[in-house]
Amino acid sequence: PGPYLEMFARHPSPKWTVWGDESAEDHLPRGKVHKGYTGGEMLPPLGANEHISPSLAVDLGLELKNRYEAGNSVREISDETGYSIQRVRGLLAGANTTMRPRGRLPK
């Protein structure tokens, strides 16, 4: 087939030989978006008690602040990133995020 071969392809590619049951142009891929990845940049995985550089803390804090201010809860951010709730709160505090009251809002 040549030097350009992709096994289990989901889309046809010019100049590539693609094999896979989803590689035909008229076929809609049935794949799913996995937790933590929606097609954009991913945040780095951090182990428990792992130290991070101040510059990384600033970058992560700003990204988490954007998510929080877009309406995500601390728990949702924790679930999406794999970071502990305490780490999320710490990074949000470092980014000077105005926090909402804890718990659900009364109806």
PDB file of C-alpha atoms in Angstrom:
ATOM      1  CA  PRO A   1       0.000   0.000   0.000  1.00  0.00           C
ATOM      2  CA  GLY A   2       2.894   2.433   0.314  1.00  0.00           C
ATOM      3  CA  PRO A   3       4.271   4.508   3.157  1.00  0.00           C
ATOM      4  CA  TYR A   4       0.956   6.169   4.039  1.00  0.00           C
ATOM      5  CA  LEU A   5      -1.260   3.572   5.668  1.00  0.00           C
ATOM      6  CA  GLU A   6      -3.722   4.102   8.471  1.00  0.00           C
ATOM      7  CA  MET A   7      -5.385   1.163  10.151  1.00  0.00           C
ATOM      8  CA  PHE A   8      -8.833   1.611  11.716  1.00  0.00           C
ATOM      9  CA  ALA A   9      -9.310   4.957   9.971  1.00  0.00           C
ATOM     10  CA  ARG A  10     -12.375   7.026  10.713  1.00  0.00           C
ATOM     11  CA  HIS A  11     -11.974   9.449   7.817  1.00  0.00           C
ATOM     12  CA  PRO A  12     -10.459   9.207   4.332  1.00  0.00           C
ATOM     13  CA  SER A  13      -7.222  11.138   3.863  1.00  0.00           C
ATOM     14  CA  PRO A  14      -5.711  12.334   0.574  1.00  0.00           C
ATOM     15  CA  LYS A  15      -2.723  10.231  -0.573  1.00  0.00           C
ATOM     16  CA  TRP A  16      -3.316   7.722   2.222  1.00  0.00           C
ATOM     17  CA  THR A  17      -4.498   4.142   2.057  1.00  0.00           C
ATOM     18  CA  VAL A  18      -7.052   3.790   4.825  1.00  0.00           C
ATOM     19  CA  TRP A  19      -8.504   0.577   6.182  1.00  0.00           C
ATOM     20  CA  GLY A  20     -11.366   0.457   8.597  1.00  0.00           C
ATOM     21  CA  ASP A  21     -15.096   0.015   8.653  1.00  0.00           C
ATOM     22  CA  GLU A  22     -15.606   3.779   9.103  1.00  0.00           C
ATOM     23  CA  SER A  23     -13.208   5.027   6.432  1.00  0.00           C
ATOM     24  CA  ALA A  24     -15.622   5.444   3.511  1.00  0.00           C
ATOM     25  CA  GLU A  25     -16.436   9.036   2.593  1.00  0.00           C
ATOM     26  CA  ASP A  26     -20.176   8.459   2.860  1.00  0.00           C
ATOM     27  CA  HIS A  27     -19.938   6.852   6.310  1.00  0.00           C
ATOM     28  CA  LEU A  28     -20.520   8.874   9.479  1.00  0.00           C
ATOM     29  CA  PRO A  29     -18.038   7.792  12.197  1.00  0.00           C
ATOM     30  CA  ARG A  30     -19.746   6.335  15.248  1.00  0.00           C
ATOM     31  CA  GLY A  31     -16.954   7.208  17.643  1.00  0.00           C
ATOM     32  CA  LYS A  32     -17.627   9.124  20.823  1.00  0.00           C
ATOM     33  CA  VAL A  33     -15.904  11.933  22.652  1.00  0.00           C
ATOM     34  CA  HIS A  34     -14.210  10.540  25.729  1.00  0.00           C
ATOM     35  CA  LYS A  35     -14.253  12.219  29.110  1.00  0.00           C
ATOM     36  CA  GLY A  36     -11.647  14.927  29.348  1.00  0.00           C
ATOM     37  CA  TYR A  37     -11.164  15.357  25.637  1.00  0.00           C
ATOM     38  CA  THR A  38     -13.447  17.406  23.429  1.00  0.00           C
ATOM     39  CA  GLY A  39     -11.054  18.068  20.587  1.00  0.00           C
ATOM     40  CA  GLY A  40      -9.191  20.984  22.110  1.00  0.00           C
ATOM     41  CA  GLU A  41      -6.168  21.242  24.311  1.00  0.00           C
ATOM     42  CA  MET A  42      -6.013  18.988  27.326  1.00  0.00           C
ATOM     43  CA  LEU A  43      -4.774  20.047  30.731  1.00  0.00           C
ATOM     44  CA  PRO A  44      -1.749  18.139  32.013  1.00  0.00           C
ATOM     45  CA  PRO A  45      -2.439  15.236  34.364  1.00  0.00           C
ATOM     46  CA  LEU A  46      -1.223  15.965  37.888  1.00  0.00           C
ATOM     47  CA  GLY A  47      -0.612  13.409  40.585  1.00  0.00           C
ATOM     48  CA  ALA A  48      -1.782  13.857  44.148  1.00  0.00           C
ATOM     49  CA  ASN A  49       0.525  16.274  45.997  1.00  0.00           C
ATOM     50  CA  GLU A  50       2.517  16.890  42.810  1.00  0.00           C
ATOM     51  CA  HIS A  51       4.282  20.235  42.914  1.00  0.00           C
ATOM     52  CA  ILE A  52       3.834  22.520  39.931  1.00  0.00           C
ATOM     53  CA  SER A  53       5.793  25.563  38.819  1.00  0.00           C
ATOM     54  CA  PRO A  54       4.332  29.006  39.526  1.00  0.00           C
ATOM     55  CA  SER A  55       3.958  29.700  35.796  1.00  0.00           C
ATOM     56  CA  LEU A  56       2.017  26.450  35.278  1.00  0.00           C
ATOM     57  CA  ALA A  57      -0.171  27.279  38.289  1.00  0.00           C
ATOM     58  CA  VAL A  58      -1.015  30.658  36.723  1.00  0.00           C
ATOM     59  CA  ASP A  59      -1.857  29.071  33.353  1.00  0.00           C
ATOM     60  CA  LEU A  60      -3.970  26.326  34.922  1.00  0.00           C
ATOM     61  CA  GLY A  61      -5.680  28.813  37.229  1.00  0.00           C
ATOM     62  CA  LEU A  62      -6.717  30.999  34.308  1.00  0.00           C
ATOM     63  CA  GLU A  63      -8.084  28.030  32.357  1.00  0.00           C
ATOM     64  CA  LEU A  64     -10.033  26.764  35.372  1.00  0.00           C
ATOM     65  CA  LYS A  65     -11.280  30.300  36.072  1.00  0.00           C
ATOM     66  CA  ASN A  66     -12.654  30.503  32.525  1.00  0.00           C
ATOM     67  CA  ARG A  67     -14.487  27.213  33.004  1.00  0.00           C
ATOM     68  CA  TYR A  68     -15.819  28.253  36.415  1.00  0.00           C
ATOM     69  CA  GLU A  69     -17.013  31.631  35.184  1.00  0.00           C
ATOM     70  CA  ALA A  70     -18.686  29.880  32.227  1.00  0.00           C
ATOM     71  CA  GLY A  71     -20.905  28.111  34.767  1.00  0.00           C
ATOM     72  CA  ASN A  72     -19.085  24.870  35.590  1.00  0.00           C
ATOM     73  CA  SER A  73     -19.067  23.879  39.240  1.00  0.00           C
ATOM     74  CA  VAL A  74     -15.903  23.063  41.163  1.00  0.00           C
ATOM     75  CA  ARG A  75     -16.972  19.414  41.191  1.00  0.00           C
ATOM     76  CA  GLU A  76     -17.552  19.397  37.420  1.00  0.00           C
ATOM     77  CA  ILE A  77     -14.120  20.927  36.837  1.00  0.00           C
ATOM     78  CA  SER A  78     -12.602  18.351  39.176  1.00  0.00           C
ATOM     79  CA  ASP A  79     -14.323  15.501  37.318  1.00  0.00           C
ATOM     80  CA  GLU A  80     -13.308  16.839  33.878  1.00  0.00           C
ATOM     81  CA  THR A  81      -9.664  17.452  34.751  1.00  0.00           C
ATOM     82  CA  GLY A  82      -9.020  14.648  37.222  1.00  0.00           C
ATOM     83  CA  TYR A  83      -7.712  17.213  39.723  1.00  0.00           C
ATOM     84  CA  SER A  84      -8.861  17.015  43.332  1.00  0.00           C
ATOM     85  CA  ILE A  85     -11.496  19.480  44.497  1.00  0.00           C
ATOM     86  CA  GLN A  86      -8.912  21.030  46.817  1.00  0.00           C
ATOM     87  CA  ARG A  87      -6.454  21.536  43.949  1.00  0.00           C
ATOM     88  CA  VAL A  88      -9.193  23.108  41.799  1.00  0.00           C
ATOM     89  CA  ARG A  89     -10.136  25.463  44.645  1.00  0.00           C
ATOM     90  CA  GLY A  90      -6.484  26.371  45.189  1.00  0.00           C
ATOM     91  CA  LEU A  91      -5.867  27.113  41.511  1.00  0.00           C
ATOM     92  CA  LEU A  92      -9.070  29.167  41.332  1.00  0.00           C
ATOM     93  CA  ALA A  93      -8.001  31.126  44.415  1.00  0.00           C
ATOM     94  CA  GLY A  94      -4.592  31.745  42.850  1.00  0.00           C
ATOM     95  CA  ALA A  95      -6.368  33.177  39.791  1.00  0.00           C
ATOM     96  CA  ASN A  96      -8.378  35.570  42.027  1.00  0.00           C
ATOM     97  CA  THR A  97     -11.658  33.928  41.093  1.00  0.00           C
ATOM     98  CA  THR A  98     -14.796  35.240  42.779  1.00  0.00           C
ATOM     99  CA  MET A  99     -16.380  32.096  44.133  1.00  0.00           C
ATOM    100  CA  ARG A 100     -20.106  31.370  44.163  1.00  0.00           C
ATOM    101  CA  PRO A 101     -21.702  30.130  47.399  1.00  0.00           C
ATOM    102  CA  ARG A 102     -21.298  26.400  47.955  1.00  0.00           C
ATOM    103  CA  GLY A 103     -24.183  24.058  47.255  1.00  0.00           C
ATOM    104  CA  ARG A 104     -27.156  24.351  44.980  1.00  0.00           C
ATOM    105  CA  LEU A 105     -29.000  27.588  44.605  1.00  0.00           C
ATOM    106  CA  PRO A 106     -32.471  27.569  46.207  1.00  0.00           C
ATOM    107  CA  LYS A 107     -35.385  27.375  43.787  1.00  0.00           C
TER     108      LYS A 107
END
